[in-house]
Coordinates of C-alpha atoms and ligand atoms in Angstrom, one line a residue:
Chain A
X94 CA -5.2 5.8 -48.4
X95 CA -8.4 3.0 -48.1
X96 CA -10.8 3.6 -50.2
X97 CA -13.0 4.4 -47.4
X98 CA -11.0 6.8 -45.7
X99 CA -11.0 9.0 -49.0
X100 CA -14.4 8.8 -48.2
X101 CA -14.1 10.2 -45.0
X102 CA -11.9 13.2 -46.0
X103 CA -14.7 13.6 -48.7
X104 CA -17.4 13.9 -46.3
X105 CA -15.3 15.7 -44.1
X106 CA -15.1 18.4 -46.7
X107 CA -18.1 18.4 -47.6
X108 CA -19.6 18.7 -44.0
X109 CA -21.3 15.7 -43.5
X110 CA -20.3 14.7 -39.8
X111 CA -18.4 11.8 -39.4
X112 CA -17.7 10.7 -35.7
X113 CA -14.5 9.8 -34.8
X114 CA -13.9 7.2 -32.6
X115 CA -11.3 5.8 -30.6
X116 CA -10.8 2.0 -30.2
X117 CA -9.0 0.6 -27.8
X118 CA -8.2 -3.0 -28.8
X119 CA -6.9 -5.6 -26.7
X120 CA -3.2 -6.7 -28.2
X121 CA -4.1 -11.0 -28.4
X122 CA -8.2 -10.7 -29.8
X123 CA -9.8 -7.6 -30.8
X124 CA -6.6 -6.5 -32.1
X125 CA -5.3 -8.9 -34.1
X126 CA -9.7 -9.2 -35.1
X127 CA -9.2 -5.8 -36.3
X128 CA -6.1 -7.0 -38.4
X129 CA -8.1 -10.0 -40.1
X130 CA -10.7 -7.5 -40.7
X131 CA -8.1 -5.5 -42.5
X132 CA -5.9 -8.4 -44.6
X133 CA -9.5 -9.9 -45.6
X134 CA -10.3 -6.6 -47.3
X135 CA -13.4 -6.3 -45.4
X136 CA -14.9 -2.6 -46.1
X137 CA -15.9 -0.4 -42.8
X138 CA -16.2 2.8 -42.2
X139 CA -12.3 4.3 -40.9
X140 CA -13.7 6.5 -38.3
X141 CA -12.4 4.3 -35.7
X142 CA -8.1 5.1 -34.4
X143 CA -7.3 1.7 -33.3
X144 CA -5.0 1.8 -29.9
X145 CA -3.5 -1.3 -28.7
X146 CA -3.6 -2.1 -25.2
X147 CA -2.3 -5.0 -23.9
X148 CA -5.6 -6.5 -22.7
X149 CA -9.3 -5.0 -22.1
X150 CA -9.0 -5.6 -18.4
X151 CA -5.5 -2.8 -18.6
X152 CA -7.9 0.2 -19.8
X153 CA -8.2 2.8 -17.1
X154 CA -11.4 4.5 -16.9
X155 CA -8.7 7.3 -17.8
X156 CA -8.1 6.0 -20.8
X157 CA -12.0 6.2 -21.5
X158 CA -12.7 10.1 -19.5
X159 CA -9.4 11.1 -21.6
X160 CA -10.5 10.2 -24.9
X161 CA -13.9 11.8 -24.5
X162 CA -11.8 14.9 -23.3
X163 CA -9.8 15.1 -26.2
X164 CA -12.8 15.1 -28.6
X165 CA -13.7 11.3 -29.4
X166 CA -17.4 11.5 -30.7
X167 CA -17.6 7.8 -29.5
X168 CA -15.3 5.2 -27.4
X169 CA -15.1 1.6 -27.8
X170 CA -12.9 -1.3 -26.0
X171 CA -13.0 -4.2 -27.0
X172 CA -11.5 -7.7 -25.5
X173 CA -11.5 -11.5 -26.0
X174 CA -14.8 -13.2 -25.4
X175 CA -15.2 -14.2 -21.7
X176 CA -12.9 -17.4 -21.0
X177 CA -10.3 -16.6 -23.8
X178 CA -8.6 -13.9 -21.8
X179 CA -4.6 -14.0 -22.4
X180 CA -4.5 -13.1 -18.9
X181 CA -7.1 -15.5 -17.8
X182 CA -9.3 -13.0 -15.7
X183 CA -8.5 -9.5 -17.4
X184 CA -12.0 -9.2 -19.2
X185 CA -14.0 -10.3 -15.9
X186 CA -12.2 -7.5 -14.4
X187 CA -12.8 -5.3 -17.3
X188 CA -16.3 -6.5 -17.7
X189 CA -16.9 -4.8 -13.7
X190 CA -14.9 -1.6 -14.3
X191 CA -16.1 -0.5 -17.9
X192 CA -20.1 -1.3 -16.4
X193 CA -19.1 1.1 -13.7
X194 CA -18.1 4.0 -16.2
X195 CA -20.5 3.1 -19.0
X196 CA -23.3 3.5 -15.8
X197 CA -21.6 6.9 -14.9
X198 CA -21.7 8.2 -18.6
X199 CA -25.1 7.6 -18.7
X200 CA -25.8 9.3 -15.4
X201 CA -24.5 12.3 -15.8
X202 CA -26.6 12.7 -18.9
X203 CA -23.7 11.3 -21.5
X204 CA -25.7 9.9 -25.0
X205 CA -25.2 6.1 -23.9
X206 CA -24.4 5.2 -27.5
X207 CA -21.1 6.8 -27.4
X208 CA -19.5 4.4 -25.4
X209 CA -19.8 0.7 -26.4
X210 CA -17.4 -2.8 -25.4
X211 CA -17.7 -5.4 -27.3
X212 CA -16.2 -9.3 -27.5
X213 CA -14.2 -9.8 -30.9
X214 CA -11.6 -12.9 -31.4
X215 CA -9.1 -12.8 -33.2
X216 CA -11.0 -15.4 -35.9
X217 CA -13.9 -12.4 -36.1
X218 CA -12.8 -9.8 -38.6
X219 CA -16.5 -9.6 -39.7
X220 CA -17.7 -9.1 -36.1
X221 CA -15.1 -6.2 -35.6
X222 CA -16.5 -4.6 -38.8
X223 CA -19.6 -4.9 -37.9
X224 CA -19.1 -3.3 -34.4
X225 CA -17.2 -0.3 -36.2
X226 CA -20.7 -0.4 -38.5
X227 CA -22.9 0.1 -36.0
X228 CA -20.8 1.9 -33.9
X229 CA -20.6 4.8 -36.9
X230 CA -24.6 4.2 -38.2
X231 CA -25.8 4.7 -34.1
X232 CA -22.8 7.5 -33.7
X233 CA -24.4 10.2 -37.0
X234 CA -27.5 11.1 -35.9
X235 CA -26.0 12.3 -31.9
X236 CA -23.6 14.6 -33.8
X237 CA -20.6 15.5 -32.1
X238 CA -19.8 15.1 -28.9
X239 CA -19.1 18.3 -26.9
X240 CA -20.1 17.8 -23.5
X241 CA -16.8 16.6 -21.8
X242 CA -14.6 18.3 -25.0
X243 CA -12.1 20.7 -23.8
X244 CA -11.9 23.7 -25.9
X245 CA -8.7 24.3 -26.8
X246 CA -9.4 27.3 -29.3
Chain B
X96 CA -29.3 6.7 25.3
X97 CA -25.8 7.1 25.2
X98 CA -23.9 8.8 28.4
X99 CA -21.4 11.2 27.4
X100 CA -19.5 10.1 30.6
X101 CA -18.9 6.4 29.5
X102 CA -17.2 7.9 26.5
X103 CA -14.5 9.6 28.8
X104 CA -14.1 6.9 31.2
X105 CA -13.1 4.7 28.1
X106 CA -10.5 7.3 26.7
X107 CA -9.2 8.0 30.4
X108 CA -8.9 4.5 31.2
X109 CA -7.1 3.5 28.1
X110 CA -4.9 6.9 28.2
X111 CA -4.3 6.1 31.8
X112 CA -3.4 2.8 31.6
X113 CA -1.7 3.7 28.1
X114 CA -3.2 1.2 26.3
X115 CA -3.1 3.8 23.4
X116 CA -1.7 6.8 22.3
X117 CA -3.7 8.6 21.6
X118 CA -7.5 9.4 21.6
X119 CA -9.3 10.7 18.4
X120 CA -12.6 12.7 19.3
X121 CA -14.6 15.2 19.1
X122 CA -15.0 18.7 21.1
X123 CA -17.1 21.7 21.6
X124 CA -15.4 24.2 19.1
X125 CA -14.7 27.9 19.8
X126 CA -17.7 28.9 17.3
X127 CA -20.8 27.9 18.6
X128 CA -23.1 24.9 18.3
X129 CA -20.7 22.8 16.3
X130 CA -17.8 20.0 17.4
X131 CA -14.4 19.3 16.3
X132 CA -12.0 17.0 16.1
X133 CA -9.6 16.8 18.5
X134 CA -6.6 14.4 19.9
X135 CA -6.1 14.2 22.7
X136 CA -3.0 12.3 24.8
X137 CA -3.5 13.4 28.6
X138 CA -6.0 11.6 30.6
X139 CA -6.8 14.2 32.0
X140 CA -8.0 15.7 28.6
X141 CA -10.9 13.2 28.9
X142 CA -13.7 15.4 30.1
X143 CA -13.2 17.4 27.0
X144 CA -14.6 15.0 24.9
X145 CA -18.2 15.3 23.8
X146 CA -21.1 13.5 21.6
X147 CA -23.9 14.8 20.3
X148 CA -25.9 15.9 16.7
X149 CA -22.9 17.7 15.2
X150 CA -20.7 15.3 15.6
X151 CA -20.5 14.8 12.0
X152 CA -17.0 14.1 10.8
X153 CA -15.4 11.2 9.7
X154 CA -12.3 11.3 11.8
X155 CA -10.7 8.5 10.0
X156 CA -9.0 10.7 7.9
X157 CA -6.6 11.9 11.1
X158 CA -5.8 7.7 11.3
X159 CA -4.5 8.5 7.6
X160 CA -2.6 11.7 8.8
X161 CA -1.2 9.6 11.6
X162 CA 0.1 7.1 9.1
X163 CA 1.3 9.5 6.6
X164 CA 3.1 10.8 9.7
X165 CA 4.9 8.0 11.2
X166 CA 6.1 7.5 7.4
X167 CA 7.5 10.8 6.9
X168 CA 9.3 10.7 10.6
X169 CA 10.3 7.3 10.0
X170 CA 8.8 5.8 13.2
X171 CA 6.5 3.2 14.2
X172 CA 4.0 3.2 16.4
X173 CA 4.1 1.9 20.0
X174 CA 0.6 1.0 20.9
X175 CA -2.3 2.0 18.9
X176 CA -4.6 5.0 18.6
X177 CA -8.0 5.6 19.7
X178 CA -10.4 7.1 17.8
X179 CA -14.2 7.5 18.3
X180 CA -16.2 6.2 15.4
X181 CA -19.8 5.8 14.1
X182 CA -21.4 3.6 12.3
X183 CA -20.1 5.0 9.0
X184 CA -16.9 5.8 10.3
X185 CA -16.0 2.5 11.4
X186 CA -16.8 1.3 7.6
X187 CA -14.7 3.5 6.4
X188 CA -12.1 1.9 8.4
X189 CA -12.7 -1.4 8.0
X190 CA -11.8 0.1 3.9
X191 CA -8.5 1.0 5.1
X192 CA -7.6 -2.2 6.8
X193 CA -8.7 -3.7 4.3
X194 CA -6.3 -2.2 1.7
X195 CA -3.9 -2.7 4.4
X196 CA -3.3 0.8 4.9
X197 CA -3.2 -0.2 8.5
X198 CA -3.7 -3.2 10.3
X199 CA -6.2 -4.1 13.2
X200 CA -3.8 -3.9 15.9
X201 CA -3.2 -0.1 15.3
X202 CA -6.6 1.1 16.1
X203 CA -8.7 0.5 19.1
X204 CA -12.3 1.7 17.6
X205 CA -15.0 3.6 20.5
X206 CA -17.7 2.6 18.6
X207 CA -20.9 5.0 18.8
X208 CA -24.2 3.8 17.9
X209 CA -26.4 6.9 16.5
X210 CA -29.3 4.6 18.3
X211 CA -32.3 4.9 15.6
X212 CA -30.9 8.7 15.2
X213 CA -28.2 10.0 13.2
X214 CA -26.1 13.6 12.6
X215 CA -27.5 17.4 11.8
X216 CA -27.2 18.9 8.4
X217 CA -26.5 22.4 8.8
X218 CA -28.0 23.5 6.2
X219 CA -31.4 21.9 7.0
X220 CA -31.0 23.9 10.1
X221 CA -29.8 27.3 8.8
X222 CA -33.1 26.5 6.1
X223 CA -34.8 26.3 9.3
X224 CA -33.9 30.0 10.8
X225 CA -32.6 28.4 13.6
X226 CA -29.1 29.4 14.8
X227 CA -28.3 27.5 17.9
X228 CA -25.4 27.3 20.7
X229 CA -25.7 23.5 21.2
X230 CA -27.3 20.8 20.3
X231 CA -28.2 17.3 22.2
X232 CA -29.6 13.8 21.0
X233 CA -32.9 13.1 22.7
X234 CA -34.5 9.8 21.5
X235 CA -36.0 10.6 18.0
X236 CA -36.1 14.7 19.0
X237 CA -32.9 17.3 18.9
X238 CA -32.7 19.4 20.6
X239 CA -31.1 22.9 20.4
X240 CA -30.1 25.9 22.8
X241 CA -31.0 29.2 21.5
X242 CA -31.2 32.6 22.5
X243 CA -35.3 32.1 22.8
X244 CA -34.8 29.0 24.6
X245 CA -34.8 25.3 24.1
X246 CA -35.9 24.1 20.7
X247 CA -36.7 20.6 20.2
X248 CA -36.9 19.5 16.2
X249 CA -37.4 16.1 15.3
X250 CA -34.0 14.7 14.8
X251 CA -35.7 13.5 10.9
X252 CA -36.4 16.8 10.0
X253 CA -32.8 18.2 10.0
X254 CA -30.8 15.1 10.0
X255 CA -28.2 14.6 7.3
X256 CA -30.0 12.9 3.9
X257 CA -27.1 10.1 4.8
X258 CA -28.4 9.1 8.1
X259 CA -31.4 8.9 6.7
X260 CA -31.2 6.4 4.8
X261 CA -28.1 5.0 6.7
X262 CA -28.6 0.9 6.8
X263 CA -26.2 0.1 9.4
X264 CA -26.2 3.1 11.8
X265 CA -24.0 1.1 14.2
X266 CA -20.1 0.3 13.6
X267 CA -20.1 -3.3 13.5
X268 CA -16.4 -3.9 14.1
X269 CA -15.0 -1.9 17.5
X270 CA -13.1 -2.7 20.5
X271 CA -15.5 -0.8 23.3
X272 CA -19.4 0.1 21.7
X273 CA -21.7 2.5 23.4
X274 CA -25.8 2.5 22.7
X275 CA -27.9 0.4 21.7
X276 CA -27.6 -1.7 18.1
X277 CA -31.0 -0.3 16.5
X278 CA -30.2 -1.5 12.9
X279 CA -32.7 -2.0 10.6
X280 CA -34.1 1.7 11.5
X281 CA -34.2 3.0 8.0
X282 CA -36.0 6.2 7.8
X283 CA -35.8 6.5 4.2
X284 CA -35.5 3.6 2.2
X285 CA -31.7 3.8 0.8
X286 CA -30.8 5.9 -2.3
X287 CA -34.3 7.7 -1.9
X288 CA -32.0 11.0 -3.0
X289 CA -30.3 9.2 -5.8
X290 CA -34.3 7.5 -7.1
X291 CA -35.4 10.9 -7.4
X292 CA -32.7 12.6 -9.1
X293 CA -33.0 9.6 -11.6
X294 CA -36.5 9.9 -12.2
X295 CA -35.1 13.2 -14.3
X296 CA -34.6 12.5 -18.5
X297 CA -31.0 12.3 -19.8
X298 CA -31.4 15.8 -20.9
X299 CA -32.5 17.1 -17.6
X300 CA -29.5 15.2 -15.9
X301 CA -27.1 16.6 -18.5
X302 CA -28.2 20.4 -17.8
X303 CA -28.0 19.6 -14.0
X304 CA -24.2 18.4 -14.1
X305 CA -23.6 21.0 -16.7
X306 CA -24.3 23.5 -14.2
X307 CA -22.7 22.1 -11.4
X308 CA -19.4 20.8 -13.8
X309 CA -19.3 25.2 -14.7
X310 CA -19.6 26.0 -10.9
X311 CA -16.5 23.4 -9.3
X312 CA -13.8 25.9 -8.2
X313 CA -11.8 22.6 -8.1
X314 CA -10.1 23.6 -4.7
X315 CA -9.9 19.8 -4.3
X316 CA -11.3 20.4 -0.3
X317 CA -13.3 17.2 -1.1
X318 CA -10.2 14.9 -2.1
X319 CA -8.6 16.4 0.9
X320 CA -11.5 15.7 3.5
X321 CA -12.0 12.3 2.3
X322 CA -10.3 9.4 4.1
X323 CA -9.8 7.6 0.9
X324 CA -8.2 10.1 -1.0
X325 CA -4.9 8.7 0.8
X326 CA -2.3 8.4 -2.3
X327 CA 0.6 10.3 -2.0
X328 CA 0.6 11.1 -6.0
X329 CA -2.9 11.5 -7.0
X330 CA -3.5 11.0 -10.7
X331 CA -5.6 13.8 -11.2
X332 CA -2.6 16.8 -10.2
X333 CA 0.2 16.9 -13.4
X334 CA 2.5 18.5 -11.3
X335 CA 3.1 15.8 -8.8
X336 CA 5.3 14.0 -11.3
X337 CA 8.6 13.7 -9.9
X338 CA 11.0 16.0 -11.6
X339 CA 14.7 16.1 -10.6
X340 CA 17.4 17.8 -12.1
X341 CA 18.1 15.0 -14.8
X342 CA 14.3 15.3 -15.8
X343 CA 14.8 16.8 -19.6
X344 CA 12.6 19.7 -21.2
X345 CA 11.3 16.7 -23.7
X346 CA 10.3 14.7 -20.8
X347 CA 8.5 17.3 -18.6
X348 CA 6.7 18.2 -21.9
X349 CA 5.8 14.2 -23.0
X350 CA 4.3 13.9 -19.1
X351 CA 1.0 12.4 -19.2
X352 CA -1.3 14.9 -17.6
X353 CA -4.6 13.5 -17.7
X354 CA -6.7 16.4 -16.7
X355 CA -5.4 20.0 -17.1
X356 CA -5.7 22.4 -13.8
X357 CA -7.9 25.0 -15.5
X358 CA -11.2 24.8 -13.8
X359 CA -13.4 24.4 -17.2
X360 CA -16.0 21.9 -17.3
X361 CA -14.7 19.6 -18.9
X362 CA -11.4 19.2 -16.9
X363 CA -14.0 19.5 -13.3
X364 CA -16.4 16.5 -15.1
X365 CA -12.9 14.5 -16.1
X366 CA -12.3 15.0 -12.6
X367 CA -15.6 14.2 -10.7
X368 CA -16.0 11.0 -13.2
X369 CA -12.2 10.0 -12.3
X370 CA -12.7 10.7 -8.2
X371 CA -16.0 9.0 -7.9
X372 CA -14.9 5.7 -10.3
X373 CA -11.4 5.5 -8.2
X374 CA -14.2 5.8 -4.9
X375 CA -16.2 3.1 -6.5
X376 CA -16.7 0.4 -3.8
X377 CA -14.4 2.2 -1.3
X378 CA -17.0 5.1 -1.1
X379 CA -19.2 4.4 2.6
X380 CA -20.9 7.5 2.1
X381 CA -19.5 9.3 5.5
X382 CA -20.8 12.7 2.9
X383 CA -18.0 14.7 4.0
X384 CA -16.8 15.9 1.1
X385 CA -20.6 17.0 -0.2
X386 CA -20.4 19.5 3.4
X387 CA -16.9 20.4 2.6
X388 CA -17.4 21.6 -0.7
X389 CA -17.5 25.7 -0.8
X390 CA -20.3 25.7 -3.6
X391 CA -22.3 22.9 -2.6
X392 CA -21.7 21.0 -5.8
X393 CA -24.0 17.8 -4.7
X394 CA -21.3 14.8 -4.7
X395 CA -23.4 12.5 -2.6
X396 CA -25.5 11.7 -5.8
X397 CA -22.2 10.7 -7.9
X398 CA -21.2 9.0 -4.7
X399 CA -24.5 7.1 -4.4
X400 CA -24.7 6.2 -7.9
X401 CA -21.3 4.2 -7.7
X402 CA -22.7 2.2 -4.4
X403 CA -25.4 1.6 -6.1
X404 CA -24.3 0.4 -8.9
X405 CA -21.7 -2.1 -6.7
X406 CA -24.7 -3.3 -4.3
X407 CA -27.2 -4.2 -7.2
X408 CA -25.4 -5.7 -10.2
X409 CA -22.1 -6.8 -7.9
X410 CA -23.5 -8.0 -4.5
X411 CA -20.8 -5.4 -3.1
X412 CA -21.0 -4.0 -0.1
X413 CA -17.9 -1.2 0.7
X414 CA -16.4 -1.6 4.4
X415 CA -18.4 -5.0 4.7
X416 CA -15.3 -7.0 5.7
X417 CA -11.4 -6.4 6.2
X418 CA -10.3 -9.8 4.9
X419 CA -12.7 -9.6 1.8
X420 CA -11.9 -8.7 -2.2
X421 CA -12.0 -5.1 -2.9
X422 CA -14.9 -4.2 -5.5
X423 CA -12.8 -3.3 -9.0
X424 CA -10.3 -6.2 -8.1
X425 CA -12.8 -8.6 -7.9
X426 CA -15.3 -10.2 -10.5
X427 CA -18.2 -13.0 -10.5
X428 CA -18.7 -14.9 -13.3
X429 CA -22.3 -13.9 -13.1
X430 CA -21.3 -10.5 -13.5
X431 CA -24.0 -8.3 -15.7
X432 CA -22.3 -8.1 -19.3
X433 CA -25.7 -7.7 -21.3
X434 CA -24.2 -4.5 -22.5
X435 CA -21.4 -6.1 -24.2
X436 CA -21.7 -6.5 -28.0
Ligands
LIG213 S1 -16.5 19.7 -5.9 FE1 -16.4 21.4 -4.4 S2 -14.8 20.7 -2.9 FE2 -14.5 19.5 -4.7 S3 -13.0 20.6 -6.0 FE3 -15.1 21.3 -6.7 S4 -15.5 23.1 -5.5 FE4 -13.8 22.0 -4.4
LIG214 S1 -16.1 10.2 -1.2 FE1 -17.0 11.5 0.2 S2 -18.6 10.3 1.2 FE2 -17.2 8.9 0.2 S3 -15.7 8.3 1.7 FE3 -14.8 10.1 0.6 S4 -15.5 11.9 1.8 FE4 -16.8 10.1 2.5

């Protein structure tokens, strides 16, 4: 166990709320990002459950309404900058989709910092711990999220 | 204005001369004021046909039925079918052809203009007191038989929110039009609903969908009503995952359902978020599933939202053109991706 996910556990217990997030990361940038992030023993926060999808422009707004379903506190995707796709045009077509659901978040009266993208290459280790930073520092004060949570009590 | 006899010499002449199969229209119904759909095959069926304020429907959805029923009787179709459209209607068919769920050549479209007027909402009328036996277009009036007499209304005061703020209230593509083109009529400047719901806080917008998330019944009438609700698996029912007998218990349990059948919340806002995004630039806003729904849950807004959404940062305009790129399979490079970190 990191040394910042002990932390977690210890907040956890101690009832500080810490938002759980879940990332998902495209397989040829954010991914392997998230990887450099990891083997350069940068420290961020562990709230974030990586899930590796084979690129940004392959997440379903399913993927996205599920996650928030199932609890998430806060939902990031993340691609390869505009022009680096794998797939040449996935993140233009994710780019269209995921404004389309961030929009309807919003709209129905969804906190709009609990869903974020973001751009990380697979060179930015620092800019996917930062993202994770942020994500966590802006994710605290909304506490969690129980407006699309099932309860499954 | 638009004689109701020009409309059934068009179906009789092309039933007659069986130029189609079919004729998809609208007739007085059994109850009262309103119309229904009918089809009709015999010429002679014509003079049943009628048009007038309640001729509200989107019949494009029996064009789907049509298809889904060739398909299941494994037959193709020997001349096309007819079907009496309005301005919306005909969008929502240029969608179809456009995700080639049928081609051109299968439909010959009677185009109606609504002439710088547009359909009743009955519930503006029922608000009203008024309970009528018919109803008739009369330049900017309605106007309604009832057991005190004739009532004329100005057609604005009851007419669906949709066809008031309707920017094309003509079908642009047809084989035979009737009326006059009167684009450009707008009554109320479009999304004038969807502006003033949005002038309402986050908060305020939360407690509203809250509400209405808690009241869905989730009797699905709205996928069923709308014409581009089509698939034959929809994502949204877990039990319409195949399951034979070599399916195994392990594999029926490891299914993916992505929203549970219980009507909660959040299963009916996982719903409403999944129909209007898989709507998103398919969507013409032909509101039929809003006046299907049995508890009024208001879907228009969720619809409008989407269009609006396409038309301002996209440039996308839903049943615009058959041949062109479909709004979630396109992109620009000057997409908006401010929001992006
Ligand atoms: S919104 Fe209305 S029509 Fe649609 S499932 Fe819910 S109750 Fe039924
Ligand atoms: S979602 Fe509603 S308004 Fe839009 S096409 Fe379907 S039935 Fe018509």
């Amino acid at each position: 166990m990191s040394h910042s996910q002990a932390e977690v556990t210890q907040a956890e217990a101690s009832g500080e709320f810490e938002p759980r997030i879940v990332a998902f990361l495209c397989k040829w940038c954010s991914s392997a990002g998230s990887d450099l992030a990891g083997v350069s023993r940068m420290q961020y926060p562990s709230n974030a459950t990586p899930i590796t999808v084979p690129c940004s422009g392959s997440v379903s707004p399913m993927y996205i309404l599920s996650a928030f379903k199932k609890g998430a506190d806060g939902v990031l995707v993340s691609g390869c900058h505009i022009g680096d796709c794998h797939y040449i045009e996935g993140n233009f077509l994710a780019r269209r989709k995921i404004h389309l659901v961030k929009e309807l978040l919003g709209f129905v009266g969804i906190e709009p910092d609990r869903f974020r993208m973001s751009w990380v290459s697979a060179a930015e280790g620092a800019k996917y711990s930062n993202v994770i930073k942020d994500f966590v520092e802006d994710l605290k004060p909304l506490g969690p999220q129980n407006k699309m949570k099932a309860d499954r009590s | 204005m638009i004689n109701i006899q020009d409309m059934r010499d068009t179906a009789r002449g092309l039933l007659t001369k069986k130029e189609v199969r079919a004729v998809i229209g609208y007739r007085r119904s059994t109850n009262g004021m309103l119309a229904e759909p009918v089809v009709i095959t015999d010429p002679a069926q014509a003079d049943e046909l009628i048009w007038d304020p309640t001729c509200f429907h989107n019949l494009s959805l029996y064009l789907v039925e049509d298809r889904k029923f060739l398909t299941h009787v494994r037959k193709t179709a020997d001349a096309p079918i007819a079907i009496v459209a309005k301005g919306c209607d005909a969008r929502s068919i240029v969608v179809l052809m456009q995700e080639h769920y049928f081609e051109r050549k299968d439909v010959y479209i009677i185009g109606m203009s609504c002439e710088g007027s547009g359909v009743l909402d009955e519930r503006k009328l029922a608000a009203k007191g008024i309970r009528a036996t018919d109803a008739a277009f009369d330049g900017d009036d309605f106007v309604f038989a009832t057991a005190q007499g004739e009532q004329r209304i100005a057609a604005r005061e009851v007419m669906a929110d949709r066809c008031l703020e309707c920017r094309e209230p003509f079908p642009k593509e047809h084989n035979a039009v009737l009326g006059e083109n009167k684009t450009g009529r707008e009554l109320n400047a479009p999304f004038t609903a969807l502006h003033r719901f949005e002038e309402l806080d986050a908060g305020a917008r939360w407690k509203f969908w809250e509400h209405q998330f808690e009241r869905c019944i989730r009797c699905f009438a709205c996928r069923s009503v709308c014409p581009m609700c089509y698939c034959e698996e929809c994502v949204v029912d877990s039990i319409s995952f195949p399951v034979t007998g070599q399916t195994s218990a392990e594999e029926k349990a490891n299914r993916v359902r992505w929203i549970e059948r219980s009507a909660t919340r959040p299963e009916n806002m996982t719903y409403h978020m999944t129909r209007v995004l898989h709507l998103a630039g398919r969507c013409i806003d032909c509101n039929e599933c809003e006046r299907v729904c049995p508890v009024n849950i208001p879907l228009r807004l969720l619809n409008n939202k989407m269009e609006r959404e396409a038309r301002e940062e996209f440039g996308y305009e839903p049943g615009a053109s058959i041949g062109g790129p479909s709004l979630t399979a396109s992109f620009l490079d000057t997409d908006p991706g401010k929001f992006i970190r």
